[in-house]
Short mmCIF file of N, CA and C in Angstrom, two decimals:
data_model
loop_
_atom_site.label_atom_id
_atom_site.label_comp_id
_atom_site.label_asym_id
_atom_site.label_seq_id
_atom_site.Cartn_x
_atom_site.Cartn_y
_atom_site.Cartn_z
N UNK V 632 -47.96 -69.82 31.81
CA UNK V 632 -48.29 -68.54 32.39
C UNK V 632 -49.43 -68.76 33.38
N UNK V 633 -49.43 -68.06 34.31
CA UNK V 633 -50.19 -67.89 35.80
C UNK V 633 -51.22 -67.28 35.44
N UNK V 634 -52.64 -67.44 35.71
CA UNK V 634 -54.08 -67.02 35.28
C UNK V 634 -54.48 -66.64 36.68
N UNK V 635 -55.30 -65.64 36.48
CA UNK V 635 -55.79 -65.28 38.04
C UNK V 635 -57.67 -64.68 37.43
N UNK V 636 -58.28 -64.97 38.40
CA UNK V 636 -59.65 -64.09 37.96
C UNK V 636 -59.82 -62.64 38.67
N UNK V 637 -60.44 -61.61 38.44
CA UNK V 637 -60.92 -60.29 38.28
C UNK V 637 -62.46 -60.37 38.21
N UNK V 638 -62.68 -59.73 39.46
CA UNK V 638 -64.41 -59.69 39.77
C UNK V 638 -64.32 -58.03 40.24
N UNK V 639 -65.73 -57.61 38.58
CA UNK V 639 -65.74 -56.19 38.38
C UNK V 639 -67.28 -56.37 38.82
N UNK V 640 -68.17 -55.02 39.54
CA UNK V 640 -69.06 -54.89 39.76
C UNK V 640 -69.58 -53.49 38.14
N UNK V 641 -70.36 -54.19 37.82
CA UNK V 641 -70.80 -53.14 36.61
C UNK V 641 -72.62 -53.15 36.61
N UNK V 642 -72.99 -52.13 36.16
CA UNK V 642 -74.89 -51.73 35.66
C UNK V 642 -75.06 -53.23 35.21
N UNK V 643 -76.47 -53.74 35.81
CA UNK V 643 -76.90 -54.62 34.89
C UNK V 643 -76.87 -54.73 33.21
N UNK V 644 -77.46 -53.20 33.32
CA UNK V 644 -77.89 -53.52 31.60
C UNK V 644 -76.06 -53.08 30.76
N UNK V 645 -75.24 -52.84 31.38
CA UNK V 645 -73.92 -52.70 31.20
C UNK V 645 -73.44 -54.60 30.46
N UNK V 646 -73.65 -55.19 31.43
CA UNK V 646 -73.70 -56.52 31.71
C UNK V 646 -74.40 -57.37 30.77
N UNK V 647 -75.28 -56.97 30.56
CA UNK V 647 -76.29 -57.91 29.41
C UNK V 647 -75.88 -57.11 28.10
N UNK V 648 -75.32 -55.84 28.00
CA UNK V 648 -74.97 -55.68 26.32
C UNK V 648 -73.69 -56.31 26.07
N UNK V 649 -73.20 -56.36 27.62
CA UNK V 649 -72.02 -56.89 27.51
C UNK V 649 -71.79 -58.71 26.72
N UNK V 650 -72.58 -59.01 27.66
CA UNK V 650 -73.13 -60.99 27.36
C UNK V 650 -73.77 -60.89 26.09
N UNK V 651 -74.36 -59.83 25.42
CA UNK V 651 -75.28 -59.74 23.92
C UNK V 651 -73.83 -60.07 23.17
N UNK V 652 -73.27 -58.91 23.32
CA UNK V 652 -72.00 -58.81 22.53
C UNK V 652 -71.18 -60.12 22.47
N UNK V 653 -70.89 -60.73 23.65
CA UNK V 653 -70.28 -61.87 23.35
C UNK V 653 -70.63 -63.62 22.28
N UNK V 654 -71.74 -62.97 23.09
CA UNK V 654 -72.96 -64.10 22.53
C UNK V 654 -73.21 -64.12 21.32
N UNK V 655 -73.25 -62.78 20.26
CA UNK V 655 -73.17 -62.28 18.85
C UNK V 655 -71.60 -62.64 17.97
N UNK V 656 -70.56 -62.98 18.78
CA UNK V 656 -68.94 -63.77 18.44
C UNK V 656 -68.88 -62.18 17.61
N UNK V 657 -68.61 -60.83 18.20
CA UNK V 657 -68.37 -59.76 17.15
C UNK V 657 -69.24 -58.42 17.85
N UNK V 658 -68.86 -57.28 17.46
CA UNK V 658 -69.21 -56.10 17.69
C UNK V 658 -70.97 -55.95 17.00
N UNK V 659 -71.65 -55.33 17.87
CA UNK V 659 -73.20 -55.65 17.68
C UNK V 659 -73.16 -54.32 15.76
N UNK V 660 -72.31 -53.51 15.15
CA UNK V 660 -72.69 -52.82 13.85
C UNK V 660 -71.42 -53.39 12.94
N UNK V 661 -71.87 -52.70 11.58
CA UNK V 661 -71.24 -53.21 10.78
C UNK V 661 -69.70 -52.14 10.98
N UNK V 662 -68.45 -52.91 10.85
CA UNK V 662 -67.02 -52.02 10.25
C UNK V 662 -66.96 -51.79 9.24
N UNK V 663 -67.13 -50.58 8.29
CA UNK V 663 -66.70 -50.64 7.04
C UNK V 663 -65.45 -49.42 6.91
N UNK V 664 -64.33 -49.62 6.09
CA UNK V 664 -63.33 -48.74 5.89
C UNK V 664 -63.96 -47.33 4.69
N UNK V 665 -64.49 -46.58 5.43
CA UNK V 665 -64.78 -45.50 4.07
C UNK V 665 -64.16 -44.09 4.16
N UNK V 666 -62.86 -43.93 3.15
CA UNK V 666 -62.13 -42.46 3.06
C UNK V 666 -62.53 -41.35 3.62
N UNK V 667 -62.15 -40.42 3.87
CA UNK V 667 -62.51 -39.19 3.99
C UNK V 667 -62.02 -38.44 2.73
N UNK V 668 -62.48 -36.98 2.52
CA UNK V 668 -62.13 -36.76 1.06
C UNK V 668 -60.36 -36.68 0.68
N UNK V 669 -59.90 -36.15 2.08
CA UNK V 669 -58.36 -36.14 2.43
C UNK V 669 -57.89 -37.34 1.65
N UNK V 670 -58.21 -38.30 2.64
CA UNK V 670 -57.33 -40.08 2.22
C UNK V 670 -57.70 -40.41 0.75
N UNK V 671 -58.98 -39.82 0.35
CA UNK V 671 -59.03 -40.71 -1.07
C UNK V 671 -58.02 -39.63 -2.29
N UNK V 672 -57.93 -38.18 -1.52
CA UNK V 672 -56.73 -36.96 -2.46
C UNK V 672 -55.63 -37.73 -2.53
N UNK V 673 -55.23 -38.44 -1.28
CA UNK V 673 -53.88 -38.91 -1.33
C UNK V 673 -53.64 -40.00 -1.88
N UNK V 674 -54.67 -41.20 -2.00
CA UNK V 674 -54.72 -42.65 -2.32
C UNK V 674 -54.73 -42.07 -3.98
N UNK V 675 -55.39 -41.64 -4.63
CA UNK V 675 -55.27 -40.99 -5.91
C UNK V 675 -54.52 -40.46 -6.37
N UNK V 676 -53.28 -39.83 -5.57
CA UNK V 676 -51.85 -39.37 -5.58
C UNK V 676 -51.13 -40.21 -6.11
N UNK V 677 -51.39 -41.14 -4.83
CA UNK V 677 -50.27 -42.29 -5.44
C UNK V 677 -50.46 -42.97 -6.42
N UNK V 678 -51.78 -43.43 -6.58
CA UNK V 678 -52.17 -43.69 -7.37
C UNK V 678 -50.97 -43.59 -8.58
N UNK V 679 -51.14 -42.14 -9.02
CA UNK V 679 -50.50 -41.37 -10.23
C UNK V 679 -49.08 -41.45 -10.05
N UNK V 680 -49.04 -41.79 -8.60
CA UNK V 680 -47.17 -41.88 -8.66
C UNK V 680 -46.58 -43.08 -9.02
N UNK V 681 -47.34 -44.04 -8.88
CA UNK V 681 -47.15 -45.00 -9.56
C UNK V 681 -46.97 -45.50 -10.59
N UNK V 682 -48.27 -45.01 -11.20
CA UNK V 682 -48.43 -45.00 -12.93
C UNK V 682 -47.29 -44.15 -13.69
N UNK V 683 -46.65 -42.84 -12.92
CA UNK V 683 -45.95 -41.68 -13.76
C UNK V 683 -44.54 -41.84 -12.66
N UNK V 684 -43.89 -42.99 -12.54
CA UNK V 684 -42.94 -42.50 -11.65
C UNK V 684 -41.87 -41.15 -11.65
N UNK V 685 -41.51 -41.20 -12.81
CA UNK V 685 -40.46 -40.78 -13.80
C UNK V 685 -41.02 -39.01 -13.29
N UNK V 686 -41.99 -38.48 -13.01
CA UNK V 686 -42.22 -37.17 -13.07
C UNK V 686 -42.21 -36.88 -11.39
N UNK V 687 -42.23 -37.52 -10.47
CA UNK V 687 -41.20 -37.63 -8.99
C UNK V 687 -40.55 -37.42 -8.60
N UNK V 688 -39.82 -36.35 -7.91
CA UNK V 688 -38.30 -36.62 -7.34
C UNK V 688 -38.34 -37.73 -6.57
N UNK V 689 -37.02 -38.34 -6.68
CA UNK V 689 -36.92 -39.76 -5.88
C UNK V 689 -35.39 -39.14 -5.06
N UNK V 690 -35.56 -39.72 -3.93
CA UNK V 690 -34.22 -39.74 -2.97
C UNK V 690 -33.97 -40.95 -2.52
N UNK V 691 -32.25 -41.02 -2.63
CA UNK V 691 -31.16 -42.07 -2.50
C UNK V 691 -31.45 -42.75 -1.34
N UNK V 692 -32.12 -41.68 -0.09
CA UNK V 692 -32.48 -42.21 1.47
C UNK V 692 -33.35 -41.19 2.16
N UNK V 693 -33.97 -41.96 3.18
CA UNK V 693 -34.97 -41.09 3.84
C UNK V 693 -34.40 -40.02 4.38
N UNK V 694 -33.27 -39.98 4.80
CA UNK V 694 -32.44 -38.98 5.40
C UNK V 694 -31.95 -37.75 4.30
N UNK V 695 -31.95 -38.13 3.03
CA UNK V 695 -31.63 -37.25 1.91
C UNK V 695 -32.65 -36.54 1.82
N UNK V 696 -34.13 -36.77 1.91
CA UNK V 696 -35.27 -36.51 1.76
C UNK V 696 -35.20 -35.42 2.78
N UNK V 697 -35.43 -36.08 3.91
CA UNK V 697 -35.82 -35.32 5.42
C UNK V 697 -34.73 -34.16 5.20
N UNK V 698 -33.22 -34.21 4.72
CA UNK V 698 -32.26 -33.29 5.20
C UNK V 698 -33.50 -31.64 4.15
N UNK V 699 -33.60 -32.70 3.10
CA UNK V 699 -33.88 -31.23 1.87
C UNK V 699 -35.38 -30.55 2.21
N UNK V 700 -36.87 -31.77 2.74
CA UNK V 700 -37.75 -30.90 4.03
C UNK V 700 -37.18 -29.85 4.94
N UNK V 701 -36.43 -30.20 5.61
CA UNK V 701 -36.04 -29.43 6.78
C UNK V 701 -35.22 -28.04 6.30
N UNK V 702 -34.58 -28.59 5.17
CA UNK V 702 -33.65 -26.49 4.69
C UNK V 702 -34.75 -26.32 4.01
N UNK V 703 -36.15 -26.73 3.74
CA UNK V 703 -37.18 -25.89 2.95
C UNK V 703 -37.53 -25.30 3.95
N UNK V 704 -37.96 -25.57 4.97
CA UNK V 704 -38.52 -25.26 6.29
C UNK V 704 -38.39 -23.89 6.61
#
């Protein structure tokens, strides 16, 4: 594959958080994954759907599913 260079004019100090950042091999704060109260209702859902399958309706196909959503609708 064919490489070409790209010369951007940017703020100095644009430029030096830019070179910090690189220079650091990673984003200058920490990532951490933390729920909202929503995702952890649902992760706890399943949770239980797991443990209790048997009390679930289960469908044959996604399309069996979706048909019986949609006439609830």
């Amino acid at each position: 594959m064919a490489t070409t260079n790209i010369n951007v004019r940017v703020d100095t100090d644009l430029k030096q958080a830019a070179e910090s950042l690189v220079n650091n091999d990673g984003i200058p704060f920490e990532v951490k994954r933390v729920p909202n109260a929503e995702t952890r209702a649902a992760l706890a859902e399943y949770d239980e759907m797991k443990k209790n399958p048997g009390t679930y309706k289960r469908y044959a196909s996604f399309d069996d599913m979706m048909d019986e959503v949609l006439n609830d609708a």
